[in-house]
mmCIF file of N, CA and C in Angstrom:
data_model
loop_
_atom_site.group_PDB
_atom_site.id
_atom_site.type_symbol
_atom_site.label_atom_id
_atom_site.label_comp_id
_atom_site.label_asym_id
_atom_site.label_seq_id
_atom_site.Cartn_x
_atom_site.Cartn_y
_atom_site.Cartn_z
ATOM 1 N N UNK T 25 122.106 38.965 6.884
ATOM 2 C CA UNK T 25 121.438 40.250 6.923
ATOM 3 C C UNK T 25 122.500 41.318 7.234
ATOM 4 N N UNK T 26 122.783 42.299 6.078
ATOM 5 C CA UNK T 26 123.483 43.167 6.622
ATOM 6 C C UNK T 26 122.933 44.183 8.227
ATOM 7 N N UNK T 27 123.861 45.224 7.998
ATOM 8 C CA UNK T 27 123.673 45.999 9.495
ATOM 9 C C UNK T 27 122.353 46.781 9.226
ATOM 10 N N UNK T 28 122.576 47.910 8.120
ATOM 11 C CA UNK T 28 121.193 48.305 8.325
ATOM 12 C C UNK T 28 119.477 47.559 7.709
ATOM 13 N N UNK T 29 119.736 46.491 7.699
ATOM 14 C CA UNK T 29 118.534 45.957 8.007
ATOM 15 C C UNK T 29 118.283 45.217 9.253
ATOM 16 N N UNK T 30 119.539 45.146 9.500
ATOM 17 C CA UNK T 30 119.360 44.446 11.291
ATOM 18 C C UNK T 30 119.141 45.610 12.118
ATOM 19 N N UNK T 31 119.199 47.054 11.642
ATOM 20 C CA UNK T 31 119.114 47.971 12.494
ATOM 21 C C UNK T 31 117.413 47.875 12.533
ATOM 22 N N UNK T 32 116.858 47.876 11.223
ATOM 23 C CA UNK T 32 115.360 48.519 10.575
ATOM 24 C C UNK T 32 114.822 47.717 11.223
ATOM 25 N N UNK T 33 114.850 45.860 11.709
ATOM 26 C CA UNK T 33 114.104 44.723 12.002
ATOM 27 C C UNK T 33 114.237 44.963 13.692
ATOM 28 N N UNK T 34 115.245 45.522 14.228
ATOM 29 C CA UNK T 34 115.234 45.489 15.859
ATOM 30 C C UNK T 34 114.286 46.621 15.865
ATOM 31 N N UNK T 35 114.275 47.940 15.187
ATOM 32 C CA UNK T 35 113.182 48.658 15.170
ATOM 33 C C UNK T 35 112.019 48.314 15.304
ATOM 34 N N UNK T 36 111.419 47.828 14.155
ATOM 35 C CA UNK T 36 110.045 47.345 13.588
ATOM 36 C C UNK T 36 109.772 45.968 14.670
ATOM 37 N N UNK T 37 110.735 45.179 15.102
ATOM 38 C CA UNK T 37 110.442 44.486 16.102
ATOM 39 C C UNK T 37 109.990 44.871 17.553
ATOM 40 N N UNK T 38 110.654 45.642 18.040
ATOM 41 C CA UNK T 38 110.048 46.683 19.266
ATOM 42 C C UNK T 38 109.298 47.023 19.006
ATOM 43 N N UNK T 39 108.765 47.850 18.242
ATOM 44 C CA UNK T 39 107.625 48.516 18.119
ATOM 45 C C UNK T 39 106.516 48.029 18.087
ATOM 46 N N UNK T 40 106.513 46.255 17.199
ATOM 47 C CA UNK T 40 105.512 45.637 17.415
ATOM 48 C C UNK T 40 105.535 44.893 18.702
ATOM 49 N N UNK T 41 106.558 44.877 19.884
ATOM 50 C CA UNK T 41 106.565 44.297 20.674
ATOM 51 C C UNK T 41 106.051 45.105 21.567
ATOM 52 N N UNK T 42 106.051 46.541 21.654
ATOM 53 C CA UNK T 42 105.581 47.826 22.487
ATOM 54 C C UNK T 42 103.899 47.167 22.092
ATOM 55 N N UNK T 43 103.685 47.167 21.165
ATOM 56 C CA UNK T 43 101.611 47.148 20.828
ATOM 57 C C UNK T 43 101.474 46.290 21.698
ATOM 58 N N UNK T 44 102.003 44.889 21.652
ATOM 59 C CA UNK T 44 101.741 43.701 22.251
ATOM 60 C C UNK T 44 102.190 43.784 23.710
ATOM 61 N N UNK T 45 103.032 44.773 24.261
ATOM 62 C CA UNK T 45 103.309 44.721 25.716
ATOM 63 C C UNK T 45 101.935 45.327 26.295
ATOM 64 N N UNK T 46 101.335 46.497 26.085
ATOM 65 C CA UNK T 46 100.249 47.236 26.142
ATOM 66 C C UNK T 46 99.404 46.373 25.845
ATOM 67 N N UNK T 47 98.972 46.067 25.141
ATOM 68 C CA UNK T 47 97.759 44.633 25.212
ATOM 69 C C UNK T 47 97.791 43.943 26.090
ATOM 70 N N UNK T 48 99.244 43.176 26.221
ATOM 71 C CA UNK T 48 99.505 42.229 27.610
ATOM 72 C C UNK T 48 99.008 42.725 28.424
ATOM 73 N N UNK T 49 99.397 43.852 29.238
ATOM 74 C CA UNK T 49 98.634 44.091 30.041
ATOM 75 C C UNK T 49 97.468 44.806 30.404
ATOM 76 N N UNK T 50 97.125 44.663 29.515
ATOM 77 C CA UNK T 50 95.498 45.185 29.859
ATOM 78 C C UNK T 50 94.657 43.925 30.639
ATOM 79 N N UNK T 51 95.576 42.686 30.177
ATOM 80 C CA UNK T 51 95.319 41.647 30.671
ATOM 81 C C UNK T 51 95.554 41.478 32.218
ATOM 82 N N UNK T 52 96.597 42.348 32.644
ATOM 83 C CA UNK T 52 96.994 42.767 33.959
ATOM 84 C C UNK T 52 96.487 43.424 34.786
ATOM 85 N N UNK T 53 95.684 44.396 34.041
ATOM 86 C CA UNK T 53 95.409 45.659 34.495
ATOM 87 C C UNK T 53 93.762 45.427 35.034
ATOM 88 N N UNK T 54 93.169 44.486 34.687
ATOM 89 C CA UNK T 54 91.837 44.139 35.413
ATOM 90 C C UNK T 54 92.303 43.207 36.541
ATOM 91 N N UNK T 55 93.083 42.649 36.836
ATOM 92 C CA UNK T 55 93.504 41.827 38.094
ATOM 93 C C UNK T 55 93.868 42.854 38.916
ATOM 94 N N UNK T 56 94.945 44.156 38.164
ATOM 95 C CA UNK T 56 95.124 45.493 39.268
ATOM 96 C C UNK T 56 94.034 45.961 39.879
ATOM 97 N N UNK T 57 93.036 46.406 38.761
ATOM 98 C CA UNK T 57 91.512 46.676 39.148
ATOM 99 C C UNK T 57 91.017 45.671 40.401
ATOM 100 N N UNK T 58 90.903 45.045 40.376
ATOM 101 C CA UNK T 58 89.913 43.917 40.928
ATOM 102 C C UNK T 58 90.799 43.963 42.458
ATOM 103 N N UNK T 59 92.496 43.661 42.581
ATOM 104 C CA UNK T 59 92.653 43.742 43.920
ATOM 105 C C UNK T 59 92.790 45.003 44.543
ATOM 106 N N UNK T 60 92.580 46.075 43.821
ATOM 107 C CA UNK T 60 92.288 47.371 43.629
ATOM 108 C C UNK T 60 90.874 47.810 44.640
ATOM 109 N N UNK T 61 90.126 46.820 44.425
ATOM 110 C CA UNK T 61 88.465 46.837 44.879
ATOM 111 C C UNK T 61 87.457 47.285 44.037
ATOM 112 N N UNK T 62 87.889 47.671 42.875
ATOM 113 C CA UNK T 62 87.314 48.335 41.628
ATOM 114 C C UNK T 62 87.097 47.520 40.644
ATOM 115 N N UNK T 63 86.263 47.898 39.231
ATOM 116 C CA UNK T 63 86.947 47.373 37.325
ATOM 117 C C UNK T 63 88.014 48.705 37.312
ATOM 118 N N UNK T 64 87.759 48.116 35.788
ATOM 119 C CA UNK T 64 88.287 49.207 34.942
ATOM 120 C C UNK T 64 86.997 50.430 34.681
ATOM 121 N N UNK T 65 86.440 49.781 34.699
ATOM 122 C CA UNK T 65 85.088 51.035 34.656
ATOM 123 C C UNK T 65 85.075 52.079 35.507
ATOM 124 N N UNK T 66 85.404 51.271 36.628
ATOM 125 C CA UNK T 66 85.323 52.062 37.873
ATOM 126 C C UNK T 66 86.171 53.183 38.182
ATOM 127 N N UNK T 67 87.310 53.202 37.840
ATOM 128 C CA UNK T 67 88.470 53.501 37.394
ATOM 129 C C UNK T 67 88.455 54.955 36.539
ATOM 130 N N UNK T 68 87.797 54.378 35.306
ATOM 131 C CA UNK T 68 87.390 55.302 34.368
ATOM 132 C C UNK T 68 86.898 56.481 35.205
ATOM 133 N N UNK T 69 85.400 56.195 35.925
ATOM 134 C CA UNK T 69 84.061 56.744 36.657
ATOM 135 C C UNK T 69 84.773 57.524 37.596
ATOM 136 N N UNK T 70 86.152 57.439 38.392
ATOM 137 C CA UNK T 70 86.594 58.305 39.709
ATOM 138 C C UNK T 70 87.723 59.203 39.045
ATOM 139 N N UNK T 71 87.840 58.483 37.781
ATOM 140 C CA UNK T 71 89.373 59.679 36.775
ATOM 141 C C UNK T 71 88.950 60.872 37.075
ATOM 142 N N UNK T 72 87.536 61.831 36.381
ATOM 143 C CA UNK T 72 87.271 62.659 36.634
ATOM 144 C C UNK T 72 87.345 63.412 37.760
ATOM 145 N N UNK T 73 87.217 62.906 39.072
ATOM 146 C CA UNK T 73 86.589 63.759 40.732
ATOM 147 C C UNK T 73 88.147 63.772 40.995
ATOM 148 N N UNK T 74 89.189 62.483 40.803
ATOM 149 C CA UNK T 74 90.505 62.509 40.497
ATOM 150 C C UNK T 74 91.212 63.579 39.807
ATOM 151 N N UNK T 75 91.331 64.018 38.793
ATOM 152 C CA UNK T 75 91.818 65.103 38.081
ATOM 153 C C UNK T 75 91.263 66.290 38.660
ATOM 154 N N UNK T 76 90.136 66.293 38.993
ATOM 155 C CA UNK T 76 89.581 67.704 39.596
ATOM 156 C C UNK T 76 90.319 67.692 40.515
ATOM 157 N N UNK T 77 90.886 67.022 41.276
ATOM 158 C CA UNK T 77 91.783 67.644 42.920
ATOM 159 C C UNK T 77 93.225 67.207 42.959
ATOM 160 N N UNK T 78 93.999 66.698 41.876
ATOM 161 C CA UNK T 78 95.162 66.771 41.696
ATOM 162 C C UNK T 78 95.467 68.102 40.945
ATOM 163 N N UNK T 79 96.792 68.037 40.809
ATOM 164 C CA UNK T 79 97.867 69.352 40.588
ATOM 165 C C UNK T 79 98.672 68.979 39.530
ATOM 166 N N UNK T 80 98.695 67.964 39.073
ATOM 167 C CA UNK T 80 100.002 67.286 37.984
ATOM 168 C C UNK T 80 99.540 65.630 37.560
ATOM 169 N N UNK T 81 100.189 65.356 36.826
ATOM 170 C CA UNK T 81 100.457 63.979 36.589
ATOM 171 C C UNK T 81 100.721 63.078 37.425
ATOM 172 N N UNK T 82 101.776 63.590 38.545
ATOM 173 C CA UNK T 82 102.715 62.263 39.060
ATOM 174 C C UNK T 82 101.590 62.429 40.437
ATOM 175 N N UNK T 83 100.875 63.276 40.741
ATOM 176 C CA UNK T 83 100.210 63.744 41.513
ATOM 177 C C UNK T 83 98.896 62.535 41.916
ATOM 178 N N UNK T 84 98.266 62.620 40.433
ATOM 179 C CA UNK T 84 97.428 62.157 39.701
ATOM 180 C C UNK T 84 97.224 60.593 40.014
ATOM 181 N N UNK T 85 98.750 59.593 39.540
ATOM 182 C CA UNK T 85 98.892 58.711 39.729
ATOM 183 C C UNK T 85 99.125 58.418 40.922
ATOM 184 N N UNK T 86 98.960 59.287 42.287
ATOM 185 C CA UNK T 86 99.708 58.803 43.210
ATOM 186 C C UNK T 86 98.189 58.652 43.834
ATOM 187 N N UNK T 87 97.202 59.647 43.661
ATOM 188 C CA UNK T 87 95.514 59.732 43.832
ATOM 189 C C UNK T 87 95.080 58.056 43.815
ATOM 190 N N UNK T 88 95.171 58.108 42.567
ATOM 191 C CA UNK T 88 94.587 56.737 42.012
ATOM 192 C C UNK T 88 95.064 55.688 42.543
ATOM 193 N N UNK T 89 96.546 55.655 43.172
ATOM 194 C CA UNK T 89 96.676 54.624 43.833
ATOM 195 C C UNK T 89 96.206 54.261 45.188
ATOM 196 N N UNK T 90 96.515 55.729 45.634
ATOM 197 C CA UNK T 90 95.786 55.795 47.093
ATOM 198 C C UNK T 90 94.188 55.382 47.153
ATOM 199 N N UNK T 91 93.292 56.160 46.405
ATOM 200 C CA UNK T 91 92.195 55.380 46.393
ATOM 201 C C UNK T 91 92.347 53.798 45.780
ATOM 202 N N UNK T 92 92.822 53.206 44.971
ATOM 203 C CA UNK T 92 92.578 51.670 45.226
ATOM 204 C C UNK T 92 93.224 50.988 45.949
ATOM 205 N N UNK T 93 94.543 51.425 46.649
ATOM 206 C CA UNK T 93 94.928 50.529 47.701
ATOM 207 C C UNK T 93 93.609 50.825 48.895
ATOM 208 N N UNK T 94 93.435 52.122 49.397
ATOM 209 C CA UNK T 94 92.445 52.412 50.370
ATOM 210 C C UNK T 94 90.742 51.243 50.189
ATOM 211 N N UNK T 95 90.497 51.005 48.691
ATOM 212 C CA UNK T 95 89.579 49.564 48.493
ATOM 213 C C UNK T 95 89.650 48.735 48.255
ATOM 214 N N UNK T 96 91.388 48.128 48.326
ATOM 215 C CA UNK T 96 91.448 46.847 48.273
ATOM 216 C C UNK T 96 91.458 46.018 49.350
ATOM 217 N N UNK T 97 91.008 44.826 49.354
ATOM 218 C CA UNK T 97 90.698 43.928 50.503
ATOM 219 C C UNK T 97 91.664 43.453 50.772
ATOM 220 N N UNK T 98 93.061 43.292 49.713
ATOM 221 C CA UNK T 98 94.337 42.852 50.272
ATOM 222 C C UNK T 98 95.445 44.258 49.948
ATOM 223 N N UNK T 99 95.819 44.826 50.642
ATOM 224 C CA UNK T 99 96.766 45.915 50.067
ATOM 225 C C UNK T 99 98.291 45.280 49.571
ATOM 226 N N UNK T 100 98.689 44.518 49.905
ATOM 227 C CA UNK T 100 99.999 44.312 49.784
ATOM 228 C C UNK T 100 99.643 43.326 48.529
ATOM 229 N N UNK T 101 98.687 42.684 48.009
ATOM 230 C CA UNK T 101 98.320 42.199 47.082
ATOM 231 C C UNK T 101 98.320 42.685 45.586
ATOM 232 N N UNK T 102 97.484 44.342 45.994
ATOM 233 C CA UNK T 102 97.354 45.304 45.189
ATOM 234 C C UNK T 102 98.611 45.774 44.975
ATOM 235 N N UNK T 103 99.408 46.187 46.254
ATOM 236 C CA UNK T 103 100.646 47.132 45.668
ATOM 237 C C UNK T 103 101.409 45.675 45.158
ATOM 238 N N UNK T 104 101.474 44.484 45.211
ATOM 239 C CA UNK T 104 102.696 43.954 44.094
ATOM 240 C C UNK T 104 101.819 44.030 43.028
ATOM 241 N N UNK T 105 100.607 43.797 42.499
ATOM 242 C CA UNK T 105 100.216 43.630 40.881
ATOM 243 C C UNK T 105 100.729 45.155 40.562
ATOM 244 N N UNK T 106 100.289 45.847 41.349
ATOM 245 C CA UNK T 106 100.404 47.519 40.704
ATOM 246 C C UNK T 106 102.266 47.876 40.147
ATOM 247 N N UNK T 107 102.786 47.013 41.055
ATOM 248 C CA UNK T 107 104.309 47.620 40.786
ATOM 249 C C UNK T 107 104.607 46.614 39.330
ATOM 250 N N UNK T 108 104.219 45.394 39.414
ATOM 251 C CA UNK T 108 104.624 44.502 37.859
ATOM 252 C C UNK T 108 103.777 45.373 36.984
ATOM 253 N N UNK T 109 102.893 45.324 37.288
ATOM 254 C CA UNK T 109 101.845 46.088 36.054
ATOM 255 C C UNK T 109 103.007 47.650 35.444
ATOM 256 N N UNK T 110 103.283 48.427 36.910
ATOM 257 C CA UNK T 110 103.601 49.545 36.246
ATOM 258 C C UNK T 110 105.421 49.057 35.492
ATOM 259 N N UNK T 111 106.303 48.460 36.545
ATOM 260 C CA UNK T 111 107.469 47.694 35.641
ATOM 261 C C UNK T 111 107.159 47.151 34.458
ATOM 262 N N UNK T 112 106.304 46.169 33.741
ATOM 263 C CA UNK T 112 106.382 45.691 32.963
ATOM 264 C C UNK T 112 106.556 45.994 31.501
ATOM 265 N N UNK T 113 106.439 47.510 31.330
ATOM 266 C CA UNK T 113 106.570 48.374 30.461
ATOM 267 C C UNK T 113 108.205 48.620 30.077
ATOM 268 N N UNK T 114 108.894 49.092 30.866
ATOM 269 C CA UNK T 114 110.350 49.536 30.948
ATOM 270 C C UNK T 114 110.878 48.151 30.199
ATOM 271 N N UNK T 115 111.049 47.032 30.419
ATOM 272 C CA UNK T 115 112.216 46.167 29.225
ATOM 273 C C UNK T 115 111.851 46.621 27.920
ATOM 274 N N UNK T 116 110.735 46.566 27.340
ATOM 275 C CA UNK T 116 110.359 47.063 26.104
ATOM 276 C C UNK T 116 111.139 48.343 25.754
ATOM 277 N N UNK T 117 110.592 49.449 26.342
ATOM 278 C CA UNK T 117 110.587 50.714 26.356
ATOM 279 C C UNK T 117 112.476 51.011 26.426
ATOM 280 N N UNK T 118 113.117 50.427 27.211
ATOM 281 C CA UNK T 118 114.482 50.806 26.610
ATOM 282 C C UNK T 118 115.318 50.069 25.551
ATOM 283 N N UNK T 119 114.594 49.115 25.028
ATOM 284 C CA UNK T 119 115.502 48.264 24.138
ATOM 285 C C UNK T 119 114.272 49.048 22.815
ATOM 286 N N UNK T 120 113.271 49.717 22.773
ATOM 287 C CA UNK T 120 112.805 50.587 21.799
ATOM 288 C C UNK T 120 113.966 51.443 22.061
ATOM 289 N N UNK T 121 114.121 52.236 22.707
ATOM 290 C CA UNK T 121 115.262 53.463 22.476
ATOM 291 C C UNK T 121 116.464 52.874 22.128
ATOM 292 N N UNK T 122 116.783 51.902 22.529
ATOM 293 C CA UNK T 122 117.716 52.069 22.037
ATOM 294 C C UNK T 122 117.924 51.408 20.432
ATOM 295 N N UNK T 123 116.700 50.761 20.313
ATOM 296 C CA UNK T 123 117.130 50.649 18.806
ATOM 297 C C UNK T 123 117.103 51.822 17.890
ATOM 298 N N UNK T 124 116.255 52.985 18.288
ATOM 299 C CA UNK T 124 116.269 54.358 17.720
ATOM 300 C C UNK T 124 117.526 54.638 17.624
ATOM 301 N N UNK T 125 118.212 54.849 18.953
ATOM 302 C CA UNK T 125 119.701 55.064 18.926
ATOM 303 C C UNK T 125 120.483 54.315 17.887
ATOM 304 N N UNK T 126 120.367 53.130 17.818
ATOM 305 C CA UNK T 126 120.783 52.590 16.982
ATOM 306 C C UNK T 126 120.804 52.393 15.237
ATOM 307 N N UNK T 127 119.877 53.674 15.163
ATOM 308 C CA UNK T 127 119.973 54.511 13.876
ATOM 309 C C UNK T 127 121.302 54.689 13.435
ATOM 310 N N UNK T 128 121.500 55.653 14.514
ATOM 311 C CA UNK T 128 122.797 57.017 14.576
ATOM 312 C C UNK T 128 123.984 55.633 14.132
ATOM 313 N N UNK T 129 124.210 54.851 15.458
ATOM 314 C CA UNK T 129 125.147 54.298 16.029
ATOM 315 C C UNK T 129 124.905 52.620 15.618
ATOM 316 N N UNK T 130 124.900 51.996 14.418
ATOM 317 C CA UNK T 130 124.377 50.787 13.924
ATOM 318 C C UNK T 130 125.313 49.686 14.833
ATOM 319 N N UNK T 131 126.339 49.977 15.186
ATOM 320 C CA UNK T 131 127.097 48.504 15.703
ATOM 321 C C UNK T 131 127.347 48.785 17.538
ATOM 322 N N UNK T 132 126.243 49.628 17.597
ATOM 323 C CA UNK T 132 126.591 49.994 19.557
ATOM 324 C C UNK T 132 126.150 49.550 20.356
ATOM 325 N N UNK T 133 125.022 49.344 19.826
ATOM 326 C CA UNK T 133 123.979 47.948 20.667
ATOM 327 C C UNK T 133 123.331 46.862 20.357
ATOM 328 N N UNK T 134 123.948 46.456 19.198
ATOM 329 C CA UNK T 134 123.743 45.094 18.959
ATOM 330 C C UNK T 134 123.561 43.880 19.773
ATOM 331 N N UNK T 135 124.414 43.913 20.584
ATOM 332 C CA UNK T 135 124.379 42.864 21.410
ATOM 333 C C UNK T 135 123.189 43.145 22.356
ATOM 334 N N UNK T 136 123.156 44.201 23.090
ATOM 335 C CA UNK T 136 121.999 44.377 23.618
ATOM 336 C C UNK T 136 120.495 43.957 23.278
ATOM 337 N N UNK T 137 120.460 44.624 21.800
ATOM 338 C CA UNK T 137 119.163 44.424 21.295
ATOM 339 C C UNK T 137 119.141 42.854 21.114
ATOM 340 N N UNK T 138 119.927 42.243 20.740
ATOM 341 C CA UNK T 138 119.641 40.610 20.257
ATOM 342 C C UNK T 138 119.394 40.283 21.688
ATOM 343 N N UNK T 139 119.392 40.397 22.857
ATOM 344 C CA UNK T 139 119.144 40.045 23.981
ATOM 345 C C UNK T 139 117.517 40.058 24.324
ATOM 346 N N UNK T 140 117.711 41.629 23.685
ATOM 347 C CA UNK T 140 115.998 41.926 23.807
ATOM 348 C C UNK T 140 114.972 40.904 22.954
ATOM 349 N N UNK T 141 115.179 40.817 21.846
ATOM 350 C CA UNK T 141 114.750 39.643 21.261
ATOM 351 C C UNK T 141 114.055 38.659 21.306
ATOM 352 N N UNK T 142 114.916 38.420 23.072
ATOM 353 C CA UNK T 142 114.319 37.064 24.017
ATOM 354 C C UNK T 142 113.311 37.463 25.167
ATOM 355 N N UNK T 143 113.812 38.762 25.453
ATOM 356 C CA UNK T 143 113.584 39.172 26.817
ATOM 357 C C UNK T 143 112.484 40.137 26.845
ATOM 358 N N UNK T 144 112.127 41.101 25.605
ATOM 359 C CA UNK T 144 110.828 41.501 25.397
ATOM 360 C C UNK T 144 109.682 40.559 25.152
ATOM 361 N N UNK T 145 109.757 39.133 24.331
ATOM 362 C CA UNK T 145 108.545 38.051 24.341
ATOM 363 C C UNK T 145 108.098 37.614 25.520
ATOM 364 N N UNK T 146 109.488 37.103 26.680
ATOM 365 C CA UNK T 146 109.470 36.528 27.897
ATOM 366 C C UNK T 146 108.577 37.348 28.677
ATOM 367 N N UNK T 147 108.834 38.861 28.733
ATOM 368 C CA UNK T 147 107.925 38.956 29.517
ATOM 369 C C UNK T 147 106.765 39.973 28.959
ATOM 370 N N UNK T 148 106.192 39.625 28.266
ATOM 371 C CA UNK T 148 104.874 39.723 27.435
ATOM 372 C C UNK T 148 103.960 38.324 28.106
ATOM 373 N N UNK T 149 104.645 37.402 27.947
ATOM 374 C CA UNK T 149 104.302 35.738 28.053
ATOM 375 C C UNK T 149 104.463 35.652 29.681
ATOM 376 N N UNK T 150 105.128 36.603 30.354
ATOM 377 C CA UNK T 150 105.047 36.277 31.832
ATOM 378 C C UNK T 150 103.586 37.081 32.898
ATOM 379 N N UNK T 151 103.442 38.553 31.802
ATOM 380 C CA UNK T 151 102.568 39.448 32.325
ATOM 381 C C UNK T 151 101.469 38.680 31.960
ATOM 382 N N UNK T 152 101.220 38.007 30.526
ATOM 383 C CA UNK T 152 100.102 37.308 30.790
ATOM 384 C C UNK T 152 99.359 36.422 31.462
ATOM 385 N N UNK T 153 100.689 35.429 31.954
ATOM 386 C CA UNK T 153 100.399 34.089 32.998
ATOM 387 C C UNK T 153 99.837 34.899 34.311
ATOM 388 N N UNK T 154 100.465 35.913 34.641
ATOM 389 C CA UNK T 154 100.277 37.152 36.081
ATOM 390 C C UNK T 154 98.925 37.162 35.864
ATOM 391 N N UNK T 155 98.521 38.172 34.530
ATOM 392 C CA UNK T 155 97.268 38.429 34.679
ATOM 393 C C UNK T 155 96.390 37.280 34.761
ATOM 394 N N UNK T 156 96.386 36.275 34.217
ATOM 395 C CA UNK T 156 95.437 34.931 33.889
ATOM 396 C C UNK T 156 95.683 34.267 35.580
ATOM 397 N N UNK T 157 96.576 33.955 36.189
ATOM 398 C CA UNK T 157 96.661 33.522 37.324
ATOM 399 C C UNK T 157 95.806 34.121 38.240
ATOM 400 N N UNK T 158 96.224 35.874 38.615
ATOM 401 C CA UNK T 158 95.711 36.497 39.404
ATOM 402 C C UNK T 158 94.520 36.622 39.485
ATOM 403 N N UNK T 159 93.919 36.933 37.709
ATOM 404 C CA UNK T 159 92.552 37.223 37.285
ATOM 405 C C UNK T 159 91.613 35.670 38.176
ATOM 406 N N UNK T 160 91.880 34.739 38.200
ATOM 407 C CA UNK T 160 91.261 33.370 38.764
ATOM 408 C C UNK T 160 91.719 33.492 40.194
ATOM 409 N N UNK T 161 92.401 33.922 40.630
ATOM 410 C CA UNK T 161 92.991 33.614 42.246
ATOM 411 C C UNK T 161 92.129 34.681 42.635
ATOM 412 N N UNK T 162 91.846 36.153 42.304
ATOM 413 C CA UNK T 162 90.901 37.185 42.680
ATOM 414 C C UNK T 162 89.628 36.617 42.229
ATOM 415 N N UNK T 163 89.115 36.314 41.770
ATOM 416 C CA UNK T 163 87.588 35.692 41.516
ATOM 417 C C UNK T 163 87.326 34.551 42.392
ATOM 418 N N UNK T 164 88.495 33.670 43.182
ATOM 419 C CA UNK T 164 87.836 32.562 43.836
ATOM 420 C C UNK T 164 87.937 33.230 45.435
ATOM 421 N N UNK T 165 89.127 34.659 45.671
ATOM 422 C CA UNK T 165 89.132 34.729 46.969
ATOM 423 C C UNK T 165 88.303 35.978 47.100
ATOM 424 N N UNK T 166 88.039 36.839 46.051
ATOM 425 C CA UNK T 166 87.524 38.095 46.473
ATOM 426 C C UNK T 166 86.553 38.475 45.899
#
């Protein structure tokens, strides 16, 4: 395979690996819910009274956490799903940029991206075991 189709395939590969990271965890994101003290519904239902008394975005997210650590029955439970949940995004998300970059610059991150390769599936396949584990460990203790 020459370069610029190895550029076009690390592209088109991220990108479908970005859909599938976001899916993954949605699989995550009801175990966040749940040691949270909430669903996702619930979630949805307080966004609103939420946005009405924040000031910003980062504001916003800091609301939402405070109210579900404040109803979760384990907090330190909640804040590790919440921190993988919110990490689990970033491996994707810079080996996408940089294959963009790797438009411009076809032989600059090669090596990088073939890394990603491995390391964007791995943890797609790890957030899911998280969510599937947790999702059963929160249903038998809480």
């Amino acid at each position: 395979m020459n370069i610029e189709n190895r550029v076009i395939f690390y592209l088109v590969f991220f990108i479908v690996m970005q859909v599938i990271t976001s899916l993954s965890r949605k699989i995550l994101w009801k175990s966040v819910c749940k040691a949270g003290g909430t669903t996702p519904e619930g979630v949805r239902e307080k966004r609103g009274e939420l946005i009405q008394q924040s000031t910003g975005r980062q504001n916003l997210q800091n609301s939402f956490r405070a109210w579900m650590r404040s109803n979760a029955p384990d907090p330190k439970l909640y804040d590790k799903l919440d921190r993988i949940y919110t990490f689990s995004m970033i491996p994707n998300v810079i080996f996408l940029i940089l294959s963009f970059a790797s438009l411009r610059m076809p032989m600059a991150f090669q090596k990088v991206l073939t890394i990603g390769l491995f390391v964007s599936p791995v943890v797609i396949i790890i957030v899911i075991i998280l969510g599937i584990y947790y999702k059963n460990y929160l249903d038998k203790n809480f």
